[in-house]
Amino acid sequence: MEINNENSRLYIVRCGEVALKGMNKPYFERVLLERVRNAIKDWDNDSHWAGGLMLVRISDKIGKDEAVRRLSKVFGVASVSPAISVEKDMKALGQAAAQYVSQLMEEEDIKTFKVKAKRSDKSFPVQSPEIGAEVGGAILSAVKDIRVDVHNPDLLLFADVRREGAYIYRDKVKGFGGLPLGTNGKGLILMSGGIDSPVAAFMMAKRGMRIEAVHFHSYPYTSQRARRKVEDLCRVLAGYMGTIRMHVINLLPIQEEIVKNCPQDETTILVRRFMMRIAQEVALKTHNMMLITGEDLGQVASQTAEALVVTDKVVDIPVMRPLIAMDKVDIMDKAKEIGTYDLSIQPYEDCCTVFLPKHPVTKPKLDRIEQSESALDVEALVKAAVESEEVVDISFDSIAE
Ligand code: ATP
Ligand code: MG
């Protein structure tokens, strides 16, 4: 369908850091536009840059809230406003503003308003304070039962006169900011079903990193349901970062070897070292530049400073731990904000809880751990695990939103 002013709504999309990118700005702008177009590709739309703003027209068959929700989920988007574009003329601005306000009053309870005018087009003959006053006056004379409140208005209305056009809009809905996906390499998240790893994946993706995932299970000790939970978490994340490829690996053969041959109190750290080794092999063959984990300093026995050092020794590629210095409550808040929390707290078993020692070592010594591992054929175990992987591509299902 051909998109025009009659059959569509306008949304103003503002970018955050992309605007600061200096010489690389055209590149970031181009990628962001591509990401926005991709996020709404199943809707008739017309999207382009105009000055420092992205103007997105979407078919009016799509609800405003739904459109704003999708647009604000694109990384690199700082805020979104449903808007109307107006001729650069004071009379037109006043009329459009009055019409915009009456329409809003049909949908919600608005008794007071304030107009905030902006004029970045300095050739426009009327200055901001006068634009505000005139547009406010036009609203007061055309709309019944509304008055001005400059301190605490029900509706804050913007009249924005720019070089490329004039716009009327209300509140901005905040996006997540960050940088467009794909502008910062690709990383492999070690994805459990917990609260932390989905948040870690989100945070790296928000900085422009494409994400692939690896998940370890201990089937049949861990259930199919537990695995489906991890897939569901990836599905939520895919709403922000597109289809996620997940490598699924059964760790049980390795866990059994460890339990049979190594000191019981070292099981946790030994298993973690295997996870990292396997993840690194998967990363190398899939062109992921780094590993990402949801580790958080001091949270559990395997995440003491000493344990992290011993864990890190088995890999050569960088390991990103974006949550390392965050408090658990803040991670939980973030999980709620991005929509993974309710899934994460579903009580399904994780492979880490299988064969959990009663008293795990919290301050492992590298030489002791290496000594214990010498009872195992590490290389062969890692190779077999990597070769046994299953690969699934998990896409966001917009109907399940
Ligand atoms: P999470 O909430 O992410 O599960 P956690 O606080 O439970 O983290 P651990 O279980 O010690 O902490 O795991 C630390 C990190 O190791 C996880 O954040 C994740 O990156 C990785 N990890 C743990 N279990 C698995 C698994 N079954 N598959 C893949 N990665 C895992
Ligand atoms: Mg966990």
PDB file of N, CA, C and O in Angstrom, residues 120-174:
ATOM      1  N   SER A 120      14.091  25.407  15.862  1.00  0.00           N
ATOM      2  CA  SER A 120      15.484  25.264  15.433  1.00  0.00           C
ATOM      3  C   SER A 120      15.695  25.913  14.067  1.00  0.00           C
ATOM      4  O   SER A 120      16.812  26.169  13.665  1.00  0.00           O
ATOM      5  N   ASP A 121      14.602  26.179  13.358  1.00  0.00           N
ATOM      6  CA  ASP A 121      14.701  26.927  12.104  1.00  0.00           C
ATOM      7  C   ASP A 121      14.667  28.419  12.422  1.00  0.00           C
ATOM      8  O   ASP A 121      13.598  29.014  12.597  1.00  0.00           O
ATOM      9  N   LYS A 122      15.855  29.010  12.501  1.00  0.00           N
ATOM     10  CA  LYS A 122      15.915  30.405  12.942  1.00  0.00           C
ATOM     11  C   LYS A 122      15.387  31.373  11.876  1.00  0.00           C
ATOM     12  O   LYS A 122      15.226  32.561  12.146  1.00  0.00           O
ATOM     13  N   SER A 123      15.113  30.853  10.661  1.00  0.00           N
ATOM     14  CA  SER A 123      14.565  31.757   9.639  1.00  0.00           C
ATOM     15  C   SER A 123      13.044  31.884   9.789  1.00  0.00           C
ATOM     16  O   SER A 123      12.416  32.732   9.154  1.00  0.00           O
ATOM     17  N   PHE A 124      12.462  31.051  10.637  1.00  0.00           N
ATOM     18  CA  PHE A 124      11.015  31.176  10.870  1.00  0.00           C
ATOM     19  C   PHE A 124      10.785  32.482  11.636  1.00  0.00           C
ATOM     20  O   PHE A 124      11.422  32.723  12.666  1.00  0.00           O
ATOM     21  N   PRO A 125       9.869  33.323  11.136  1.00  0.00           N
ATOM     22  CA  PRO A 125       9.808  34.696  11.652  1.00  0.00           C
ATOM     23  C   PRO A 125       9.295  34.844  13.089  1.00  0.00           C
ATOM     24  O   PRO A 125       9.477  35.892  13.696  1.00  0.00           O
ATOM     25  N   VAL A 126       8.642  33.832  13.637  1.00  0.00           N
ATOM     26  CA  VAL A 126       8.078  33.977  14.985  1.00  0.00           C
ATOM     27  C   VAL A 126       8.980  33.254  15.989  1.00  0.00           C
ATOM     28  O   VAL A 126       9.419  32.132  15.736  1.00  0.00           O
ATOM     29  N   GLN A 127       9.256  33.903  17.121  1.00  0.00           N
ATOM     30  CA  GLN A 127      10.148  33.290  18.103  1.00  0.00           C
ATOM     31  C   GLN A 127       9.402  32.329  19.029  1.00  0.00           C
ATOM     32  O   GLN A 127       8.179  32.424  19.173  1.00  0.00           O
ATOM     33  N   SER A 128      10.178  31.446  19.682  1.00  0.00           N
ATOM     34  CA  SER A 128       9.557  30.367  20.471  1.00  0.00           C
ATOM     35  C   SER A 128       8.481  30.833  21.463  1.00  0.00           C
ATOM     36  O   SER A 128       7.380  30.271  21.468  1.00  0.00           O
ATOM     37  N   PRO A 129       8.766  31.839  22.315  1.00  0.00           N
ATOM     38  CA  PRO A 129       7.728  32.207  23.299  1.00  0.00           C
ATOM     39  C   PRO A 129       6.421  32.601  22.617  1.00  0.00           C
ATOM     40  O   PRO A 129       5.336  32.238  23.090  1.00  0.00           O
ATOM     41  N   GLU A 130       6.529  33.317  21.477  1.00  0.00           N
ATOM     42  CA  GLU A 130       5.300  33.725  20.766  1.00  0.00           C
ATOM     43  C   GLU A 130       4.617  32.528  20.109  1.00  0.00           C
ATOM     44  O   GLU A 130       3.382  32.453  20.075  1.00  0.00           O
ATOM     45  N   ILE A 131       5.408  31.615  19.594  1.00  0.00           N
ATOM     46  CA  ILE A 131       4.795  30.407  19.002  1.00  0.00           C
ATOM     47  C   ILE A 131       3.969  29.717  20.078  1.00  0.00           C
ATOM     48  O   ILE A 131       2.796  29.378  19.888  1.00  0.00           O
ATOM     49  N   GLY A 132       4.582  29.553  21.271  1.00  0.00           N
ATOM     50  CA  GLY A 132       3.893  28.889  22.378  1.00  0.00           C
ATOM     51  C   GLY A 132       2.604  29.616  22.727  1.00  0.00           C
ATOM     52  O   GLY A 132       1.533  28.993  22.869  1.00  0.00           O
ATOM     53  N   ALA A 133       2.693  30.932  22.843  1.00  0.00           N
ATOM     54  CA  ALA A 133       1.522  31.717  23.242  1.00  0.00           C
ATOM     55  C   ALA A 133       0.420  31.626  22.194  1.00  0.00           C
ATOM     56  O   ALA A 133      -0.753  31.419  22.509  1.00  0.00           O
ATOM     57  N   GLU A 134       0.799  31.741  20.918  1.00  0.00           N
ATOM     58  CA  GLU A 134      -0.224  31.724  19.858  1.00  0.00           C
ATOM     59  C   GLU A 134      -0.891  30.359  19.721  1.00  0.00           C
ATOM     60  O   GLU A 134      -2.111  30.268  19.582  1.00  0.00           O
ATOM     61  N   VAL A 135      -0.086  29.325  19.782  1.00  0.00           N
ATOM     62  CA  VAL A 135      -0.652  27.979  19.652  1.00  0.00           C
ATOM     63  C   VAL A 135      -1.556  27.694  20.853  1.00  0.00           C
ATOM     64  O   VAL A 135      -2.671  27.167  20.716  1.00  0.00           O
ATOM     65  N   GLY A 136      -1.096  28.110  22.051  1.00  0.00           N
ATOM     66  CA  GLY A 136      -1.921  27.957  23.265  1.00  0.00           C
ATOM     67  C   GLY A 136      -3.240  28.685  23.111  1.00  0.00           C
ATOM     68  O   GLY A 136      -4.314  28.147  23.430  1.00  0.00           O
ATOM     69  N   GLY A 137      -3.166  29.915  22.578  1.00  0.00           N
ATOM     70  CA  GLY A 137      -4.379  30.723  22.368  1.00  0.00           C
ATOM     71  C   GLY A 137      -5.334  30.029  21.409  1.00  0.00           C
ATOM     72  O   GLY A 137      -6.552  29.989  21.639  1.00  0.00           O
ATOM     73  N   ALA A 138      -4.778  29.466  20.335  1.00  0.00           N
ATOM     74  CA  ALA A 138      -5.621  28.788  19.341  1.00  0.00           C
ATOM     75  C   ALA A 138      -6.337  27.602  19.979  1.00  0.00           C
ATOM     76  O   ALA A 138      -7.516  27.340  19.692  1.00  0.00           O
ATOM     77  N   ILE A 139      -5.657  26.913  20.865  1.00  0.00           N
ATOM     78  CA  ILE A 139      -6.283  25.756  21.527  1.00  0.00           C
ATOM     79  C   ILE A 139      -7.410  26.246  22.436  1.00  0.00           C
ATOM     80  O   ILE A 139      -8.534  25.734  22.403  1.00  0.00           O
ATOM     81  N   LEU A 140      -7.105  27.269  23.227  1.00  0.00           N
ATOM     82  CA  LEU A 140      -8.113  27.774  24.165  1.00  0.00           C
ATOM     83  C   LEU A 140      -9.377  28.244  23.454  1.00  0.00           C
ATOM     84  O   LEU A 140     -10.492  28.041  23.934  1.00  0.00           O
ATOM     85  N   SER A 141      -9.203  28.879  22.289  1.00  0.00           N
ATOM     86  CA  SER A 141     -10.406  29.389  21.630  1.00  0.00           C
ATOM     87  C   SER A 141     -11.153  28.308  20.844  1.00  0.00           C
ATOM     88  O   SER A 141     -12.345  28.449  20.596  1.00  0.00           O
ATOM     89  N   ALA A 142     -10.476  27.236  20.484  1.00  0.00           N
ATOM     90  CA  ALA A 142     -11.171  26.205  19.677  1.00  0.00           C
ATOM     91  C   ALA A 142     -11.649  25.021  20.493  1.00  0.00           C
ATOM     92  O   ALA A 142     -12.555  24.295  20.077  1.00  0.00           O
ATOM     93  N   VAL A 143     -11.053  24.786  21.657  1.00  0.00           N
ATOM     94  CA  VAL A 143     -11.388  23.584  22.418  1.00  0.00           C
ATOM     95  C   VAL A 143     -12.081  23.974  23.719  1.00  0.00           C
ATOM     96  O   VAL A 143     -11.610  24.843  24.447  1.00  0.00           O
ATOM     97  N   LYS A 144     -13.190  23.300  23.985  1.00  0.00           N
ATOM     98  CA  LYS A 144     -13.945  23.596  25.221  1.00  0.00           C
ATOM     99  C   LYS A 144     -13.362  22.834  26.408  1.00  0.00           C
ATOM    100  O   LYS A 144     -12.725  21.803  26.241  1.00  0.00           O
ATOM    101  N   ASP A 145     -13.629  23.333  27.607  1.00  0.00           N
ATOM    102  CA  ASP A 145     -13.306  22.622  28.854  1.00  0.00           C
ATOM    103  C   ASP A 145     -11.829  22.288  29.021  1.00  0.00           C
ATOM    104  O   ASP A 145     -11.452  21.220  29.491  1.00  0.00           O
ATOM    105  N   ILE A 146     -11.006  23.220  28.631  1.00  0.00           N
ATOM    106  CA  ILE A 146      -9.576  22.996  28.870  1.00  0.00           C
ATOM    107  C   ILE A 146      -8.954  24.328  29.277  1.00  0.00           C
ATOM    108  O   ILE A 146      -9.399  25.390  28.843  1.00  0.00           O
ATOM    109  N   ARG A 147      -7.970  24.254  30.175  1.00  0.00           N
ATOM    110  CA  ARG A 147      -7.279  25.493  30.538  1.00  0.00           C
ATOM    111  C   ARG A 147      -5.771  25.235  30.644  1.00  0.00           C
ATOM    112  O   ARG A 147      -5.328  24.092  30.629  1.00  0.00           O
ATOM    113  N   VAL A 148      -5.056  26.340  30.764  1.00  0.00           N
ATOM    114  CA  VAL A 148      -3.599  26.243  30.811  1.00  0.00           C
ATOM    115  C   VAL A 148      -3.147  25.987  32.251  1.00  0.00           C
ATOM    116  O   VAL A 148      -3.685  26.553  33.183  1.00  0.00           O
ATOM    117  N   ASP A 149      -2.196  25.109  32.416  1.00  0.00           N
ATOM    118  CA  ASP A 149      -1.531  24.949  33.707  1.00  0.00           C
ATOM    119  C   ASP A 149      -0.045  24.803  33.404  1.00  0.00           C
ATOM    120  O   ASP A 149       0.395  23.781  32.866  1.00  0.00           O
ATOM    121  N   VAL A 150       0.723  25.832  33.733  1.00  0.00           N
ATOM    122  CA  VAL A 150       2.133  25.787  33.337  1.00  0.00           C
ATOM    123  C   VAL A 150       2.979  24.926  34.273  1.00  0.00           C
ATOM    124  O   VAL A 150       4.095  24.545  33.948  1.00  0.00           O
ATOM    125  N   HIS A 151       2.449  24.615  35.468  1.00  0.00           N
ATOM    126  CA  HIS A 151       3.258  23.857  36.440  1.00  0.00           C
ATOM    127  C   HIS A 151       3.062  22.352  36.337  1.00  0.00           C
ATOM    128  O   HIS A 151       4.007  21.586  36.343  1.00  0.00           O
ATOM    129  N   ASN A 152       1.774  21.944  36.282  1.00  0.00           N
ATOM    130  CA  ASN A 152       1.524  20.511  36.316  1.00  0.00           C
ATOM    131  C   ASN A 152       0.420  20.132  35.320  1.00  0.00           C
ATOM    132  O   ASN A 152      -0.655  19.677  35.714  1.00  0.00           O
ATOM    133  N   PRO A 153       0.686  20.337  34.031  1.00  0.00           N
ATOM    134  CA  PRO A 153      -0.390  20.115  33.051  1.00  0.00           C
ATOM    135  C   PRO A 153      -0.674  18.626  32.833  1.00  0.00           C
ATOM    136  O   PRO A 153       0.234  17.808  32.958  1.00  0.00           O
ATOM    137  N   ASP A 154      -1.944  18.317  32.510  1.00  0.00           N
ATOM    138  CA  ASP A 154      -2.273  16.935  32.134  1.00  0.00           C
ATOM    139  C   ASP A 154      -1.605  16.605  30.800  1.00  0.00           C
ATOM    140  O   ASP A 154      -1.244  15.466  30.549  1.00  0.00           O
ATOM    141  N   LEU A 155      -1.500  17.609  29.949  1.00  0.00           N
ATOM    142  CA  LEU A 155      -0.943  17.387  28.619  1.00  0.00           C
ATOM    143  C   LEU A 155       0.148  18.419  28.323  1.00  0.00           C
ATOM    144  O   LEU A 155      -0.097  19.624  28.361  1.00  0.00           O
ATOM    145  N   LEU A 156       1.336  17.905  28.059  1.00  0.00           N
ATOM    146  CA  LEU A 156       2.417  18.793  27.620  1.00  0.00           C
ATOM    147  C   LEU A 156       2.546  18.621  26.111  1.00  0.00           C
ATOM    148  O   LEU A 156       2.816  17.527  25.611  1.00  0.00           O
ATOM    149  N   LEU A 157       2.305  19.714  25.402  1.00  0.00           N
ATOM    150  CA  LEU A 157       2.260  19.638  23.943  1.00  0.00           C
ATOM    151  C   LEU A 157       3.461  20.379  23.357  1.00  0.00           C
ATOM    152  O   LEU A 157       3.772  21.484  23.775  1.00  0.00           O
ATOM    153  N   PHE A 158       4.119  19.756  22.398  1.00  0.00           N
ATOM    154  CA  PHE A 158       5.270  20.406  21.778  1.00  0.00           C
ATOM    155  C   PHE A 158       4.887  20.945  20.399  1.00  0.00           C
ATOM    156  O   PHE A 158       4.201  20.261  19.632  1.00  0.00           O
ATOM    157  N   ALA A 159       5.329  22.152  20.127  1.00  0.00           N
ATOM    158  CA  ALA A 159       5.223  22.705  18.775  1.00  0.00           C
ATOM    159  C   ALA A 159       6.664  22.922  18.317  1.00  0.00           C
ATOM    160  O   ALA A 159       7.384  23.734  18.874  1.00  0.00           O
ATOM    161  N   ASP A 160       7.070  22.149  17.343  1.00  0.00           N
ATOM    162  CA  ASP A 160       8.481  22.078  16.980  1.00  0.00           C
ATOM    163  C   ASP A 160       8.642  22.565  15.535  1.00  0.00           C
ATOM    164  O   ASP A 160       8.190  21.907  14.598  1.00  0.00           O
ATOM    165  N   VAL A 161       9.281  23.721  15.384  1.00  0.00           N
ATOM    166  CA  VAL A 161       9.464  24.257  14.029  1.00  0.00           C
ATOM    167  C   VAL A 161      10.917  24.028  13.610  1.00  0.00           C
ATOM    168  O   VAL A 161      11.834  24.615  14.172  1.00  0.00           O
ATOM    169  N   ARG A 162      11.067  23.149  12.638  1.00  0.00           N
ATOM    170  CA  ARG A 162      12.419  22.775  12.198  1.00  0.00           C
ATOM    171  C   ARG A 162      12.605  23.181  10.744  1.00  0.00           C
ATOM    172  O   ARG A 162      11.663  23.584  10.078  1.00  0.00           O
ATOM    173  N   ARG A 163      13.830  23.050  10.272  1.00  0.00           N
ATOM    174  CA  ARG A 163      14.100  23.479   8.902  1.00  0.00           C
ATOM    175  C   ARG A 163      13.264  22.680   7.898  1.00  0.00           C
ATOM    176  O   ARG A 163      12.657  23.229   6.987  1.00  0.00           O
ATOM    177  N   GLU A 164      13.177  21.357   8.150  1.00  0.00           N
ATOM    178  CA  GLU A 164      12.518  20.502   7.148  1.00  0.00           C
ATOM    179  C   GLU A 164      11.006  20.415   7.341  1.00  0.00           C
ATOM    180  O   GLU A 164      10.307  19.844   6.512  1.00  0.00           O
ATOM    181  N   GLY A 165      10.479  20.987   8.424  1.00  0.00           N
ATOM    182  CA  GLY A 165       9.033  20.932   8.617  1.00  0.00           C
ATOM    183  C   GLY A 165       8.653  21.321  10.031  1.00  0.00           C
ATOM    184  O   GLY A 165       9.520  21.559  10.871  1.00  0.00           O
ATOM    185  N   ALA A 166       7.340  21.384  10.289  1.00  0.00           N
ATOM    186  CA  ALA A 166       6.876  21.698  11.648  1.00  0.00           C
ATOM    187  C   ALA A 166       6.037  20.533  12.156  1.00  0.00           C
ATOM    188  O   ALA A 166       5.347  19.876  11.373  1.00  0.00           O
ATOM    189  N   TYR A 167       6.142  20.291  13.457  1.00  0.00           N
ATOM    190  CA  TYR A 167       5.492  19.113  14.030  1.00  0.00           C
ATOM    191  C   TYR A 167       4.820  19.446  15.358  1.00  0.00           C
ATOM    192  O   TYR A 167       5.309  20.261  16.136  1.00  0.00           O
ATOM    193  N   ILE A 168       3.690  18.781  15.574  1.00  0.00           N
ATOM    194  CA  ILE A 168       3.009  18.851  16.863  1.00  0.00           C
ATOM    195  C   ILE A 168       3.071  17.447  17.464  1.00  0.00           C
ATOM    196  O   ILE A 168       2.758  16.475  16.787  1.00  0.00           O
ATOM    197  N   TYR A 169       3.488  17.358  18.704  1.00  0.00           N
ATOM    198  CA  TYR A 169       3.478  16.047  19.364  1.00  0.00           C
ATOM    199  C   TYR A 169       3.391  16.209  20.871  1.00  0.00           C
ATOM    200  O   TYR A 169       3.605  17.294  21.408  1.00  0.00           O
ATOM    201  N   ARG A 170       3.070  15.124  21.522  1.00  0.00           N
ATOM    202  CA  ARG A 170       3.010  15.159  22.983  1.00  0.00           C
ATOM    203  C   ARG A 170       4.194  14.383  23.538  1.00  0.00           C
ATOM    204  O   ARG A 170       5.225  14.308  22.905  1.00  0.00           O
ATOM    205  N   ASP A 171       3.987  13.795  24.704  1.00  0.00           N
ATOM    206  CA  ASP A 171       5.088  13.137  25.424  1.00  0.00           C
ATOM    207  C   ASP A 171       5.918  12.177  24.584  1.00  0.00           C
ATOM    208  O   ASP A 171       5.432  11.519  23.676  1.00  0.00           O
ATOM    209  N   LYS A 172       7.146  12.061  24.981  1.00  0.00           N
ATOM    210  CA  LYS A 172       8.040  11.130  24.314  1.00  0.00           C
ATOM    211  C   LYS A 172       8.045   9.826  25.107  1.00  0.00           C
ATOM    212  O   LYS A 172       8.080   9.843  26.326  1.00  0.00           O
ATOM    213  N   VAL A 173       8.026   8.723  24.403  1.00  0.00           N
ATOM    214  CA  VAL A 173       8.182   7.431  25.071  1.00  0.00           C
ATOM    215  C   VAL A 173       9.652   7.063  24.957  1.00  0.00           C
ATOM    216  O   VAL A 173      10.224   7.069  23.872  1.00  0.00           O
ATOM    217  N   LYS A 174      10.260   6.777  26.094  1.00  0.00           N
ATOM    218  CA  LYS A 174      11.698   6.500  26.075  1.00  0.00           C
ATOM    219  C   LYS A 174      12.025   5.157  25.445  1.00  0.00           C
ATOM    220  O   LYS A 174      11.352   4.158  25.694  1.00  0.00           O
TER     221      LYS A 174
END
